[in-house]
Amino acid sequence: MISRFLEFLPMTFPPLAGIFLMIALGAILNKRGMLGASSIDALVGLVVNVTLPLLIFCQVVGEFRPDAPEYAGWAVLPLAAIASTLFSLALAYFIARPLCRAERRRPFMAMTAFQN
């Protein structure tokens, strides 16, 4: 089971890392006072409504072939998604504390852990 998870990790980690970097950059810019509340709301809407759906579609269309031999255990993918979301949430918890004000920590963590 763990070996199957590790096989799919290279497919799921890069998109999550990209999302995390976008969110972390937004948090850093906010911390330095370069973004206002309306800018943050616009960026969150852009990430949630445009970037994430496009990333989901690109990953599924570009990578997933259920009939291919290398995807014989494709049913492990939902478990990999849960595990990577939990990992992202744990990572976001430690990063959000020094970067975000208290009222922004939970949204930051939710956006970081949001699975593609």
PDB file of C-alpha atoms in Angstrom:
ATOM      1  CA  MET A   1       0.000   0.000   0.000  1.00  0.00           C
ATOM      2  CA  ILE A   2       2.751   2.474   0.941  1.00  0.00           C
ATOM      3  CA  SER A   3       4.767   1.563  -2.145  1.00  0.00           C
ATOM      4  CA  ARG A   4       1.724   2.272  -4.346  1.00  0.00           C
ATOM      5  CA  PHE A   5       1.299   5.640  -2.641  1.00  0.00           C
ATOM      6  CA  LEU A   6       4.946   6.492  -3.260  1.00  0.00           C
ATOM      7  CA  GLU A   7       4.551   5.618  -6.936  1.00  0.00           C
ATOM      8  CA  PHE A   8       1.805   8.232  -7.343  1.00  0.00           C
ATOM      9  CA  LEU A   9       3.464  10.895  -5.195  1.00  0.00           C
ATOM     10  CA  PRO A  10       5.565  12.317  -8.065  1.00  0.00           C
ATOM     11  CA  MET A  11       2.337  12.923  -9.990  1.00  0.00           C
ATOM     12  CA  THR A  12       0.525  14.708  -7.166  1.00  0.00           C
ATOM     13  CA  PHE A  13       3.291  16.658  -5.455  1.00  0.00           C
ATOM     14  CA  PRO A  14       4.359  19.111  -8.227  1.00  0.00           C
ATOM     15  CA  PRO A  15       0.867  20.604  -8.708  1.00  0.00           C
ATOM     16  CA  LEU A  16       0.447  20.931  -4.943  1.00  0.00           C
ATOM     17  CA  ALA A  17       3.845  22.566  -4.674  1.00  0.00           C
ATOM     18  CA  GLY A  18       2.846  25.080  -7.356  1.00  0.00           C
ATOM     19  CA  ILE A  19      -0.361  25.948  -5.538  1.00  0.00           C
ATOM     20  CA  PHE A  20       1.499  26.220  -2.256  1.00  0.00           C
ATOM     21  CA  LEU A  21       4.060  28.590  -3.789  1.00  0.00           C
ATOM     22  CA  MET A  22       1.325  30.841  -5.186  1.00  0.00           C
ATOM     23  CA  ILE A  23      -0.381  31.001  -1.814  1.00  0.00           C
ATOM     24  CA  ALA A  24       2.869  31.492   0.103  1.00  0.00           C
ATOM     25  CA  LEU A  25       3.855  34.328  -2.243  1.00  0.00           C
ATOM     26  CA  GLY A  26       0.481  35.982  -1.638  1.00  0.00           C
ATOM     27  CA  ALA A  27       0.928  35.603   2.122  1.00  0.00           C
ATOM     28  CA  ILE A  28       4.423  37.127   1.995  1.00  0.00           C
ATOM     29  CA  LEU A  29       3.211  40.054  -0.118  1.00  0.00           C
ATOM     30  CA  ASN A  30       0.342  40.572   2.312  1.00  0.00           C
ATOM     31  CA  LYS A  31       2.665  40.432   5.313  1.00  0.00           C
ATOM     32  CA  ARG A  32       4.810  43.161   3.747  1.00  0.00           C
ATOM     33  CA  GLY A  33       1.768  45.330   3.143  1.00  0.00           C
ATOM     34  CA  MET A  34       1.910  45.067  -0.636  1.00  0.00           C
ATOM     35  CA  LEU A  35      -1.612  43.600  -0.964  1.00  0.00           C
ATOM     36  CA  GLY A  36      -4.843  44.991   0.378  1.00  0.00           C
ATOM     37  CA  ALA A  37      -7.934  43.047   1.396  1.00  0.00           C
ATOM     38  CA  SER A  38      -9.587  43.536  -1.998  1.00  0.00           C
ATOM     39  CA  SER A  39      -6.453  42.280  -3.783  1.00  0.00           C
ATOM     40  CA  ILE A  40      -6.331  39.209  -1.578  1.00  0.00           C
ATOM     41  CA  ASP A  41     -10.009  38.485  -2.218  1.00  0.00           C
ATOM     42  CA  ALA A  42      -9.432  38.811  -5.970  1.00  0.00           C
ATOM     43  CA  LEU A  43      -6.397  36.504  -5.858  1.00  0.00           C
ATOM     44  CA  VAL A  44      -8.248  33.912  -3.784  1.00  0.00           C
ATOM     45  CA  GLY A  45     -11.115  33.981  -6.270  1.00  0.00           C
ATOM     46  CA  LEU A  46      -8.680  33.601  -9.163  1.00  0.00           C
ATOM     47  CA  VAL A  47      -6.921  30.640  -7.564  1.00  0.00           C
ATOM     48  CA  VAL A  48     -10.119  28.859  -6.470  1.00  0.00           C
ATOM     49  CA  ASN A  49     -12.269  29.561  -9.515  1.00  0.00           C
ATOM     50  CA  VAL A  50      -9.713  29.471 -12.339  1.00  0.00           C
ATOM     51  CA  THR A  51      -6.319  28.034 -11.431  1.00  0.00           C
ATOM     52  CA  LEU A  52      -7.421  24.995  -9.428  1.00  0.00           C
ATOM     53  CA  PRO A  53     -10.076  23.755 -11.881  1.00  0.00           C
ATOM     54  CA  LEU A  54      -7.639  24.184 -14.774  1.00  0.00           C
ATOM     55  CA  LEU A  55      -4.948  22.343 -12.860  1.00  0.00           C
ATOM     56  CA  ILE A  56      -7.348  19.496 -12.101  1.00  0.00           C
ATOM     57  CA  PHE A  57      -8.341  19.217 -15.733  1.00  0.00           C
ATOM     58  CA  CYS A  58      -4.760  19.383 -17.023  1.00  0.00           C
ATOM     59  CA  GLN A  59      -3.551  16.727 -14.606  1.00  0.00           C
ATOM     60  CA  VAL A  60      -6.382  14.328 -15.368  1.00  0.00           C
ATOM     61  CA  VAL A  61      -6.232  14.739 -19.129  1.00  0.00           C
ATOM     62  CA  GLY A  62      -2.453  14.852 -19.328  1.00  0.00           C
ATOM     63  CA  GLU A  63      -1.487  12.093 -16.923  1.00  0.00           C
ATOM     64  CA  PHE A  64      -4.286   9.668 -16.173  1.00  0.00           C
ATOM     65  CA  ARG A  65      -4.832   6.632 -18.379  1.00  0.00           C
ATOM     66  CA  PRO A  66      -6.849   4.075 -16.365  1.00  0.00           C
ATOM     67  CA  ASP A  67      -6.379   1.309 -18.927  1.00  0.00           C
ATOM     68  CA  ALA A  68      -2.576   1.659 -19.034  1.00  0.00           C
ATOM     69  CA  PRO A  69      -0.561  -0.953 -17.117  1.00  0.00           C
ATOM     70  CA  GLU A  70       1.232   1.669 -15.039  1.00  0.00           C
ATOM     71  CA  TYR A  71      -2.156   2.794 -13.663  1.00  0.00           C
ATOM     72  CA  ALA A  72      -3.314  -0.667 -12.685  1.00  0.00           C
ATOM     73  CA  GLY A  73      -3.712   0.485  -9.076  1.00  0.00           C
ATOM     74  CA  TRP A  74      -5.337   3.799  -9.947  1.00  0.00           C
ATOM     75  CA  ALA A  75      -7.821   3.401  -7.095  1.00  0.00           C
ATOM     76  CA  VAL A  76      -4.981   4.404  -4.742  1.00  0.00           C
ATOM     77  CA  LEU A  77      -5.145   7.939  -6.151  1.00  0.00           C
ATOM     78  CA  PRO A  78      -7.963   9.092  -3.839  1.00  0.00           C
ATOM     79  CA  LEU A  79      -5.919   7.911  -0.852  1.00  0.00           C
ATOM     80  CA  ALA A  80      -2.896   9.753  -2.213  1.00  0.00           C
ATOM     81  CA  ALA A  81      -5.052  12.868  -2.543  1.00  0.00           C
ATOM     82  CA  ILE A  82      -6.139  12.636   1.081  1.00  0.00           C
ATOM     83  CA  ALA A  83      -2.579  12.047   2.266  1.00  0.00           C
ATOM     84  CA  SER A  84      -1.170  14.936   0.240  1.00  0.00           C
ATOM     85  CA  THR A  85      -3.937  17.238   1.489  1.00  0.00           C
ATOM     86  CA  LEU A  86      -3.156  16.338   5.094  1.00  0.00           C
ATOM     87  CA  PHE A  87       0.548  16.855   4.439  1.00  0.00           C
ATOM     88  CA  SER A  88      -0.151  20.266   2.874  1.00  0.00           C
ATOM     89  CA  LEU A  89      -2.350  21.232   5.808  1.00  0.00           C
ATOM     90  CA  ALA A  90       0.350  20.282   8.318  1.00  0.00           C
ATOM     91  CA  LEU A  91       2.966  22.192   6.342  1.00  0.00           C
ATOM     92  CA  ALA A  92       0.691  25.228   6.054  1.00  0.00           C
ATOM     93  CA  TYR A  93       0.118  25.228   9.805  1.00  0.00           C
ATOM     94  CA  PHE A  94       3.811  25.741  10.477  1.00  0.00           C
ATOM     95  CA  ILE A  95       4.238  28.312   7.729  1.00  0.00           C
ATOM     96  CA  ALA A  96       1.072  30.302   8.504  1.00  0.00           C
ATOM     97  CA  ARG A  97       2.033  31.078  12.088  1.00  0.00           C
ATOM     98  CA  PRO A  98       4.912  33.456  11.293  1.00  0.00           C
ATOM     99  CA  LEU A  99       3.509  34.750   7.974  1.00  0.00           C
ATOM    100  CA  CYS A 100      -0.176  35.423   8.607  1.00  0.00           C
ATOM    101  CA  ARG A 101      -2.172  37.459  11.064  1.00  0.00           C
ATOM    102  CA  ALA A 102      -4.498  35.343  13.206  1.00  0.00           C
ATOM    103  CA  GLU A 103      -7.609  36.118  11.139  1.00  0.00           C
ATOM    104  CA  ARG A 104      -5.855  35.082   7.906  1.00  0.00           C
ATOM    105  CA  ARG A 105      -4.274  31.823   9.124  1.00  0.00           C
ATOM    106  CA  ARG A 106      -7.257  29.541   8.606  1.00  0.00           C
ATOM    107  CA  PRO A 107      -7.977  30.767   5.046  1.00  0.00           C
ATOM    108  CA  PHE A 108      -4.262  30.440   4.227  1.00  0.00           C
ATOM    109  CA  MET A 109      -4.192  26.907   5.575  1.00  0.00           C
ATOM    110  CA  ALA A 110      -7.397  25.966   3.736  1.00  0.00           C
ATOM    111  CA  MET A 111      -6.088  27.312   0.435  1.00  0.00           C
ATOM    112  CA  THR A 112      -2.759  25.551   0.886  1.00  0.00           C
ATOM    113  CA  ALA A 113      -4.366  22.215   1.719  1.00  0.00           C
ATOM    114  CA  PHE A 114      -6.967  22.462  -1.057  1.00  0.00           C
ATOM    115  CA  GLN A 115      -6.377  19.386  -3.182  1.00  0.00           C
ATOM    116  CA  ASN A 116      -6.077  19.563  -6.935  1.00  0.00           C
TER     117      ASN A 116
END
